[in-house]
Amino acid sequence: MGLYLLPAALFLAVLALYPFIELIHMSVSQVSSDNIFGDWPFIGTAGVQAVAVTADFREAAVNSLIYVGLVVGVGLGGGLAAALVLWRGGPLSGFTLALMVFSWALPGLINGVDWRFLLDPRGMVDTILSVARVAPVYWLVEGRLPLVSVALVNAWTVVPFATLVFRAALLDMPGEVLAAADVDGARPRQTLRYIVLPLLRPTILVLTILSLLYAFKSFDFIYIMTFGGPGTASTTLPFLSYRLAFEIYKFSDGAAVAVITLGLTILMALVYLRSVHREERA
Amino acid sequence: MTRSLVARTGTGLLILLYGLPFVWLVATSLKSDTEIFSATGLIFEPTIAAYQTVVNSDLLHACVNSAIIAAGTTLLTLVLATPAAYALARVKGLLVNVGLGSLILLQITPQPATLIPLYRVLGGWNLLGTQLGVVLADTALLLPFCVLIVRPFFLSVPQEVEEAGVVDGASRWRVFWQIVLPITLNGIATGATIIFFIAWGEFLYAITFLSDPAQYPISVLIAGQIGMYGIRWSNMMAIAVVASLPILAIYAFTHRLLRDGLALGSVR
């Protein structure tokens, strides 16, 4: 079986694992545009420690938490609601599902461009609001709105995926249990609360982890819709890492932020798994 | 409210929420600049002026570039990922855990963090400024994901099917090639579709590693113009519509596959 693994392992060793090790190497070195092609002096964790106390880092960390929270919360909540609406079939549900999954399948680039215009003061959202005589909202400009807007657009593309997974889990559910609840006269809300949700628990767990890991590294939507701005208002950790390296050429600072981001991502996933585990034993 | 009323209202809302943005995208691409500024919504006089401006030989050339990069990435990723996913579904023990763990670690690394090291690797091989270089980078980005998508399909093949083949004297390779692969074709097609879509929209590697505009894929045309001052939205939306068409065409054939395959891939 080793032979089946070898090509992929060799390829990844050179083009993924080596870059990954170089990233860590860069984060413990002093690298700027002067010596990017020369020697990298070793500075240990000093760089990581220095970058972690900057105001930019703290802002980006807070932004990342808000971003991840919105993508996971809205993505899963919306997906569950959509799956409950669609899973029993009906004339339009197949079409609706296909329409939703199409927006998941489109690259973030195209969804990002589309929504950048839809959220423009001349775009769809403000035009609809103007019918209700609401003054134009500058979604991608004002205060925390840009961060929230981009996160919600990203969540909009996560919802269809979550819907598919929840739908599959609902279809797998033992029909007799639901039928029994019906016979016992349970209201739909009670069936949902006491039967459906507990059965969906493993699915919710897996989806939470997947969307958490995905949201933490999300980059495309921010690049296309706000480029981290205005100023740093929508700069999350992966985007801060990009800006440090490619706007001001502090390569090692960028690498340090990337490494901290990875550490935080893994930590969040482990803390979540642990809390779930503890709850299960309690 | 009865259940069916809730379901109908919800379905209607979902259609609006997911249909209207695309309708608006197409509508904007059919507007004149004055009509965009006057915020006329969906009632306007359509014009194909934007398409006449943007659809030229350069754009078609960019589409060909996108097709080369996306198809090359899909092919290379599948060739590498399929046997690896099969092995990781059949072997047990430490190796599998280490393998899957590394794949997940690579999968959660933010893409921009790999730019500088990859730049050095590709530079060392004289592959900067070539589409092959972008294909290699895209494959490195998507290979872990592809293995993780395809592996559950191999897990769902019953061992007895393979044992029957082995008893009949077929080699391991023949069992894989002639028995297992045909059963798991759906899974491989699911992986191929997703990889093609992502590679089609990938812009960060392409914008960084390519330097000759004649080699740019359509994603770079979009990403390169989006931040520019005084952007012409009708033109931008027309390019976005053109870039979406190949995806729509493939999706028309594969959406059932994606609907069933994605759920399998993530739950196991």
XYZ file of C-alpha atoms in Angstrom:
550
model
C 0.000 0.000 0.000
C 3.008 2.236 0.462
C 3.352 2.571 -3.302
C -0.134 4.055 -3.497
C 0.817 6.730 -1.000
C 4.268 7.504 -2.336
C 3.490 9.876 -5.261
C 1.187 12.082 -3.205
C 3.537 11.964 -0.212
C 6.559 12.988 -2.282
C 4.652 15.754 -4.017
C 3.300 17.136 -0.751
C 6.671 16.833 0.975
C 8.263 19.159 -1.576
C 5.411 21.547 -2.364
C 3.444 21.659 0.878
C 5.392 20.282 3.830
C 8.645 22.034 2.922
C 6.845 25.396 2.492
C 5.134 24.736 5.819
C 8.492 24.154 7.536
C 9.920 27.246 5.819
C 6.988 29.223 7.204
C 7.855 28.141 10.735
C 11.558 28.776 10.042
C 10.675 32.300 8.865
C 8.609 32.977 11.973
C 11.624 32.333 14.235
C 14.009 34.379 12.070
C 14.535 38.006 11.137
C 13.419 38.306 7.507
C 12.705 41.508 5.587
C 13.020 42.575 1.962
C 16.784 43.060 2.543
C 17.576 39.431 3.278
C 14.651 37.472 1.831
C 17.080 35.816 -0.596
C 19.996 35.750 1.877
C 20.653 34.348 5.351
C 17.884 34.426 7.938
C 19.292 35.253 11.412
C 17.661 33.115 14.118
C 15.795 35.094 16.777
C 13.753 32.327 18.413
C 10.276 33.171 19.619
C 11.148 36.864 20.062
C 9.432 37.756 16.779
C 6.275 35.845 17.625
C 6.150 37.437 21.069
C 6.736 40.943 19.697
C 4.060 40.694 17.037
C 1.497 39.177 19.421
C 1.423 42.294 21.636
C 0.898 44.826 18.855
C -2.407 46.706 18.606
C -2.804 45.506 14.998
C -2.592 41.899 16.106
C -5.102 42.362 18.896
C -7.553 44.068 16.557
C -7.125 41.321 13.945
C -7.602 38.619 16.601
C -10.867 40.221 17.746
C -11.945 40.616 14.122
C -11.155 36.947 13.469
C -13.248 35.821 16.450
C -16.212 37.909 15.268
C -15.747 36.636 11.716
C -15.476 32.972 12.713
C -18.379 33.293 15.144
C -20.644 34.739 12.453
C -19.621 32.258 9.751
C -20.063 29.236 12.037
C -23.190 30.475 13.817
C -25.078 31.837 10.819
C -23.756 29.122 8.503
C -24.928 26.266 10.737
C -28.110 27.940 11.996
C -29.132 28.868 8.467
C -28.189 25.428 7.175
C -30.277 23.659 9.814
C -33.267 25.912 9.167
C -32.969 25.421 5.401
C -32.606 21.648 5.766
C -35.731 21.466 7.965
C -37.628 23.466 5.341
C -36.394 21.414 2.394
C -35.851 17.833 3.514
C -39.379 16.478 3.087
C -39.315 17.333 -0.578
C -42.086 19.207 -2.287
C -42.372 20.695 -5.722
C -39.754 23.400 -5.370
C -37.329 21.962 -2.841
C -35.081 20.188 -5.351
C -34.751 23.345 -7.406
C -34.092 25.447 -4.315
C -31.386 23.080 -3.126
C -29.715 23.089 -6.557
C -29.821 26.900 -6.604
C -28.276 27.108 -3.145
C -25.508 24.606 -3.839
C -24.650 26.520 -7.017
C -23.715 29.544 -4.923
C -21.557 27.269 -2.789
C -19.899 25.893 -5.933
C -19.086 29.321 -7.376
C -15.591 30.487 -6.431
C -15.343 33.009 -3.566
C -13.896 35.365 -6.132
C -17.154 35.567 -8.109
C -19.451 35.612 -5.073
C -17.226 38.295 -3.568
C -17.375 40.512 -6.671
C -21.121 40.030 -6.914
C -21.789 40.925 -3.288
C -19.351 43.827 -3.362
C -21.676 45.448 -5.847
C -24.895 44.216 -4.199
C -23.751 45.975 -1.002
C -22.762 49.166 -2.820
C -25.076 52.135 -2.079
C -26.345 51.683 -5.676
C -26.647 47.907 -5.302
C -29.387 45.435 -4.529
C -29.584 45.683 -0.741
C -29.853 49.460 -0.540
C -32.230 49.572 -3.514
C -34.567 47.158 -1.718
C -34.218 49.169 1.493
C -35.023 52.382 -0.363
C -38.446 50.946 -1.211
C -39.061 50.932 2.542
C -37.705 54.515 2.644
C -34.555 53.476 4.502
C -31.573 55.736 3.799
C -28.647 54.023 2.009
C -26.368 52.059 4.335
C -22.652 52.018 3.536
C -22.228 48.311 4.267
C -18.578 48.081 3.281
C -17.498 51.418 4.753
C -19.035 52.229 8.132
C -17.564 51.064 11.458
C -17.830 47.315 12.095
C -20.283 46.835 9.209
C -17.613 45.837 6.648
C -16.373 42.963 8.820
C -19.907 41.815 9.615
C -20.998 42.154 5.968
C -18.102 40.101 4.606
C -18.634 37.453 7.301
C -22.338 37.232 6.453
C -21.589 36.861 2.734
C -19.125 34.096 3.613
C -21.796 32.490 5.823
C -24.219 32.763 2.876
C -21.934 30.362 0.982
C -21.546 28.035 3.996
C -25.320 27.655 4.493
C -25.848 25.508 1.341
C -23.097 23.109 2.382
C -24.490 22.819 5.908
C -27.956 22.323 4.409
C -26.717 19.373 2.335
C -25.112 17.698 5.326
C -28.074 18.312 7.658
C -30.449 17.121 4.954
C -28.535 13.866 4.555
C -28.623 13.358 8.324
C -32.379 14.049 8.430
C -32.983 11.559 5.622
C -30.961 8.968 7.565
C -33.126 9.409 10.629
C -35.228 6.390 11.608
C -38.711 7.062 10.270
C -40.401 5.018 13.009
C -39.166 7.390 15.702
C -40.670 10.408 13.977
C -43.862 8.502 13.212
C -44.129 7.458 16.867
C -43.770 11.085 17.956
C -46.560 11.980 15.547
C -48.824 9.274 16.933
C -48.084 10.415 20.487
C -49.361 13.833 19.478
C -46.061 15.696 19.769
C -46.135 19.205 18.321
C -43.604 19.905 15.560
C -41.625 22.113 17.939
C -41.451 19.339 20.550
C -40.387 16.778 17.959
C -37.644 19.148 16.859
C -36.446 19.927 20.377
C -36.574 16.457 21.923
C -36.071 14.089 18.997
C -34.571 15.709 15.912
C -31.927 17.928 17.535
C -30.492 15.186 19.800
C -30.263 12.875 16.770
C -28.471 15.599 14.807
C -25.871 16.109 17.528
C -23.003 14.249 15.817
C -23.694 16.124 12.574
C -23.665 19.478 14.369
C -20.361 18.501 15.967
C -18.655 17.639 12.678
C -20.031 20.700 10.888
C -18.917 22.999 13.704
C -15.350 21.725 13.487
C -15.280 21.871 9.677
C -16.676 25.389 9.444
C -14.497 26.592 12.331
C -11.345 25.382 10.583
C -12.567 26.817 7.283
C -13.604 30.214 8.649
C -10.324 30.795 10.482
C -8.296 30.651 7.273
C -10.857 32.383 5.039
C -9.149 34.951 2.852
C -10.786 35.322 -0.583
C -13.880 37.221 0.486
C -11.929 39.809 2.468
C -9.399 40.267 -0.337
C -12.132 40.848 -2.918
C -14.743 42.751 -0.903
C -12.781 45.110 1.369
C -9.067 44.278 1.159
C -9.099 44.341 4.948
C -10.351 47.913 5.091
C -11.359 50.618 5.395
C -8.048 51.006 7.226
C -7.823 47.777 9.208
C -11.555 47.522 10.041
C -12.018 44.123 8.373
C -8.482 42.744 8.708
C -8.605 39.270 10.241
C -5.525 37.257 11.270
C -4.832 35.552 7.895
C -5.277 38.896 6.164
C -2.985 40.664 8.656
C -0.362 38.020 7.904
C -0.748 38.769 4.194
C -0.569 42.545 4.681
C 2.531 42.399 6.892
C 4.374 40.336 4.303
C 3.188 41.926 1.074
C 2.374 45.538 1.956
C 5.273 46.414 4.268
C 7.574 43.448 3.508
C 7.937 42.346 7.145
C 8.106 38.737 6.051
C 8.956 37.218 9.408
C 6.172 39.185 11.148
C 3.732 37.887 8.531
C 4.956 34.335 9.087
C 4.702 34.783 12.875
C 1.061 35.868 12.580
C 0.345 32.888 10.317
C 1.900 30.473 12.822
C -0.032 32.013 15.740
C -3.225 31.785 13.666
C -2.624 28.086 13.059
C -1.944 27.534 16.762
C -5.139 29.376 17.706
C -7.155 27.404 15.146
C -5.963 24.078 16.526
C -6.464 25.280 20.110
C -10.059 26.372 19.398
C -10.849 23.042 17.752
C -9.364 21.093 20.694
C -11.144 23.199 23.322
C -14.408 22.646 21.479
C -13.863 18.878 21.175
C -12.938 18.679 24.852
C -16.034 20.553 25.987
C -18.194 18.276 23.845
C -16.467 15.229 25.277
C -16.968 16.447 28.831
C -20.621 17.192 28.190
C -21.112 13.699 26.802
C -19.719 12.085 29.944
C -21.706 14.343 32.274
C -49.235 28.130 10.942
C -49.336 24.696 9.448
C -46.178 22.859 8.556
C -46.684 23.200 4.846
C -47.169 26.951 5.134
C -43.894 27.271 7.063
C -42.147 25.113 4.480
C -43.562 27.122 1.588
C -42.644 30.468 3.122
C -39.170 29.192 3.935
C -38.655 27.833 0.435
C -39.750 31.166 -1.037
C -37.326 33.039 1.200
C -34.459 30.734 0.235
C -35.181 31.182 -3.469
C -35.096 34.971 -3.030
C -31.967 34.853 -0.884
C -30.062 32.658 -3.347
C -31.681 33.606 -6.649
C -31.869 37.378 -6.441
C -28.099 37.984 -6.149
C -27.542 36.159 -9.459
C -30.463 37.876 -11.154
C -29.026 41.188 -10.001
C -25.549 40.233 -11.224
C -26.861 39.477 -14.704
C -29.125 42.547 -14.685
C -26.225 44.837 -13.776
C -24.144 43.418 -16.615
C -26.974 44.422 -18.977
C -27.180 48.019 -17.784
C -25.662 51.185 -19.158
C -23.469 53.227 -16.814
C -26.114 55.912 -16.390
C -28.665 53.331 -15.369
C -26.343 51.890 -12.733
C -25.959 55.330 -11.190
C -29.668 56.015 -11.084
C -30.253 52.767 -9.126
C -33.126 51.539 -11.263
C -33.334 48.073 -9.752
C -34.623 45.418 -12.102
C -36.662 47.702 -14.367
C -34.430 49.104 -17.083
C -33.668 48.989 -20.753
C -31.170 46.165 -21.285
C -28.090 46.761 -23.392
C -25.279 44.412 -24.301
C -22.807 47.304 -24.439
C -20.796 45.927 -21.502
C -20.422 42.550 -23.207
C -19.397 44.250 -26.455
C -16.674 46.032 -24.483
C -15.324 43.128 -22.424
C -15.783 40.094 -24.672
C -12.772 40.295 -26.922
C -9.856 38.076 -27.826
C -8.042 38.940 -24.559
C -10.949 37.702 -22.440
C -11.355 34.517 -24.453
C -7.623 33.975 -24.171
C -7.911 34.372 -20.385
C -10.701 31.769 -20.376
C -8.445 29.349 -22.245
C -5.703 30.018 -19.678
C -8.173 29.323 -16.864
C -9.225 26.092 -18.541
C -5.600 24.957 -18.929
C -4.743 25.729 -15.289
C -7.965 24.289 -13.853
C -7.935 21.132 -15.990
C -4.214 20.567 -15.363
C -4.704 20.985 -11.619
C -7.721 18.663 -11.572
C -5.920 15.945 -13.523
C -2.716 16.070 -11.485
C -4.615 16.256 -8.192
C -6.742 13.216 -9.056
C -3.779 11.142 -10.237
C -2.007 11.773 -6.932
C -4.997 11.854 -4.573
C -6.950 8.783 -5.705
C -4.370 6.076 -4.873
C -3.395 7.927 -1.676
C -7.017 8.111 -0.553
C -7.431 4.402 -1.311
C -4.359 3.507 0.730
C -5.510 5.694 3.645
C -8.879 3.919 3.547
C -7.354 0.404 3.580
C -4.360 0.611 5.899
C -4.887 0.932 9.634
C -2.700 2.172 12.435
C -0.257 4.940 13.172
C 0.607 5.700 9.544
C -2.992 6.586 8.750
C -3.318 8.881 11.750
C -0.063 10.651 10.920
C -1.113 10.916 7.275
C -4.586 12.272 7.986
C -3.233 14.607 10.673
C -0.697 16.122 8.266
C -3.339 16.520 5.582
C -5.603 18.390 7.999
C -2.704 20.586 9.143
C -1.915 21.514 5.517
C -5.607 22.002 4.861
C -5.998 24.617 7.615
C -2.874 26.612 6.722
C -3.994 29.991 5.325
C -3.123 30.162 1.636
C -1.128 33.454 1.767
C 1.245 31.905 4.326
C 2.554 29.544 1.648
C 3.268 32.251 -0.946
C 6.863 33.071 -0.055
C 8.149 29.500 0.435
C 6.419 28.377 -2.769
C 7.893 31.351 -4.592
C 11.341 30.105 -3.591
C 10.651 26.479 -4.580
C 9.174 27.396 -7.972
C 11.943 29.946 -8.537
C 14.532 27.256 -7.912
C 12.972 25.145 -10.660
C 12.659 28.091 -13.088
C 8.882 27.695 -13.002
C 7.965 31.232 -11.974
C 6.002 32.950 -14.707
C 4.762 29.622 -16.093
C 1.324 28.064 -15.950
C 2.926 24.762 -14.942
C 4.183 26.506 -11.812
C 0.644 27.658 -10.976
C -0.686 24.135 -11.618
C 1.878 22.683 -9.192
C 1.036 25.292 -6.536
C -2.724 24.785 -6.967
C -2.270 21.007 -6.766
C -0.297 21.354 -3.525
C -3.118 23.533 -2.177
C -5.951 21.175 -3.166
C -4.423 17.696 -2.874
C -5.030 17.351 0.897
C -8.644 18.462 0.435
C -9.166 16.020 -2.443
C -7.825 13.058 -0.431
C -10.158 13.968 2.429
C -13.168 14.165 0.058
C -12.483 10.926 -1.832
C -11.374 8.693 1.049
C -14.878 8.120 2.497
C -15.984 6.655 -0.848
C -13.249 4.005 -0.598
C -14.200 3.374 3.035
C -17.722 2.545 1.901
C -16.530 -0.210 -0.481
C -17.039 -3.525 1.336
C -13.794 -5.448 1.958
C -15.459 -8.664 0.669
C -15.679 -7.191 -2.835
C -11.923 -6.852 -2.918
C -11.264 -10.175 -1.238
C -13.299 -11.868 -3.938
C -11.003 -10.307 -6.516
C -7.885 -11.408 -4.639
C -9.211 -14.981 -4.369
C -9.683 -14.992 -8.120
C -5.969 -14.304 -8.411
C -6.095 -10.645 -9.424
C -3.138 -8.498 -8.375
C -3.649 -5.709 -5.862
C -3.302 -3.168 -8.671
C -5.901 -4.931 -10.833
C -8.296 -5.073 -7.902
C -7.849 -1.339 -7.404
C -8.062 -0.451 -11.095
C -10.786 -2.823 -12.287
C -12.951 -3.418 -9.226
C -12.605 -0.580 -6.727
C -12.260 2.412 -9.059
C -15.432 1.707 -11.083
C -17.468 1.431 -7.862
C -16.090 4.707 -6.522
C -16.411 6.682 -9.750
C -19.048 8.940 -8.183
C -16.691 9.928 -5.420
C -13.862 10.637 -7.818
C -16.165 12.696 -10.035
C -17.321 14.629 -6.961
C -13.709 15.374 -6.048
C -12.857 16.313 -9.648
C -15.770 18.751 -9.908
C -14.920 20.527 -6.672
C -11.210 20.738 -7.471
C -11.971 22.125 -10.947
C -14.289 24.803 -9.512
C -11.783 25.935 -6.887
C -8.875 25.943 -9.358
C -11.003 27.943 -11.820
C -11.501 30.672 -9.201
C -8.007 30.585 -7.666
C -6.323 33.974 -8.090
C -3.705 34.477 -5.354
C -1.098 32.045 -6.719
C -1.806 33.069 -10.314
C -1.474 36.791 -9.561
C 1.752 36.205 -7.605
C 3.554 33.614 -9.720
C 2.620 34.793 -13.235
C 4.066 37.981 -14.709
C 3.040 37.958 -18.370
C -0.566 39.210 -18.772
C -0.944 36.887 -21.766
C -0.838 33.975 -19.302
C -3.377 35.380 -16.822
C -6.508 33.316 -16.115
C -9.847 35.130 -15.932
C -9.727 35.088 -12.114
C -6.684 37.388 -12.210
C -8.473 39.803 -14.539
C -11.246 40.071 -11.936
C -9.056 40.186 -8.827
C -6.621 42.635 -10.457
C -9.302 45.172 -11.355
C -11.538 44.934 -8.329
C -9.602 47.407 -6.148
C -9.128 49.982 -8.883
C -10.608 53.432 -8.483
C -13.567 54.238 -10.733
C -14.373 50.611 -11.470
C -17.037 50.163 -14.218
C -19.531 47.851 -12.603
C -21.389 46.842 -15.752
C -18.104 45.661 -17.306
C -17.012 43.933 -14.101
C -20.331 42.094 -13.834
C -20.154 41.079 -17.502
C -16.726 39.505 -16.866
C -18.106 37.809 -13.741
C -20.999 36.364 -15.775
C -18.588 35.047 -18.422
C -16.409 33.516 -15.673
C -19.465 31.817 -14.120
C -20.718 30.225 -17.354
C -18.308 27.255 -17.441
C -19.119 26.540 -13.789
C -22.834 26.674 -14.516
C -22.381 24.333 -17.501
C -20.506 21.735 -15.440
C -22.812 22.171 -12.464
C -25.847 21.405 -14.637
C -24.445 17.887 -15.067
C -22.915 17.318 -11.638
C -25.286 18.901 -9.128
C -26.893 15.585 -8.121
C -23.432 14.129 -7.634
C -22.400 17.054 -5.435
C -25.655 16.935 -3.484
C -25.134 13.301 -2.486
C -21.334 13.168 -2.476
C -20.592 16.151 -0.262
C -22.695 14.913 2.597
C -20.939 11.533 2.504
C -17.510 13.136 2.472
C -18.002 15.255 5.547
C -19.899 13.000 7.887
C -17.396 10.132 7.870
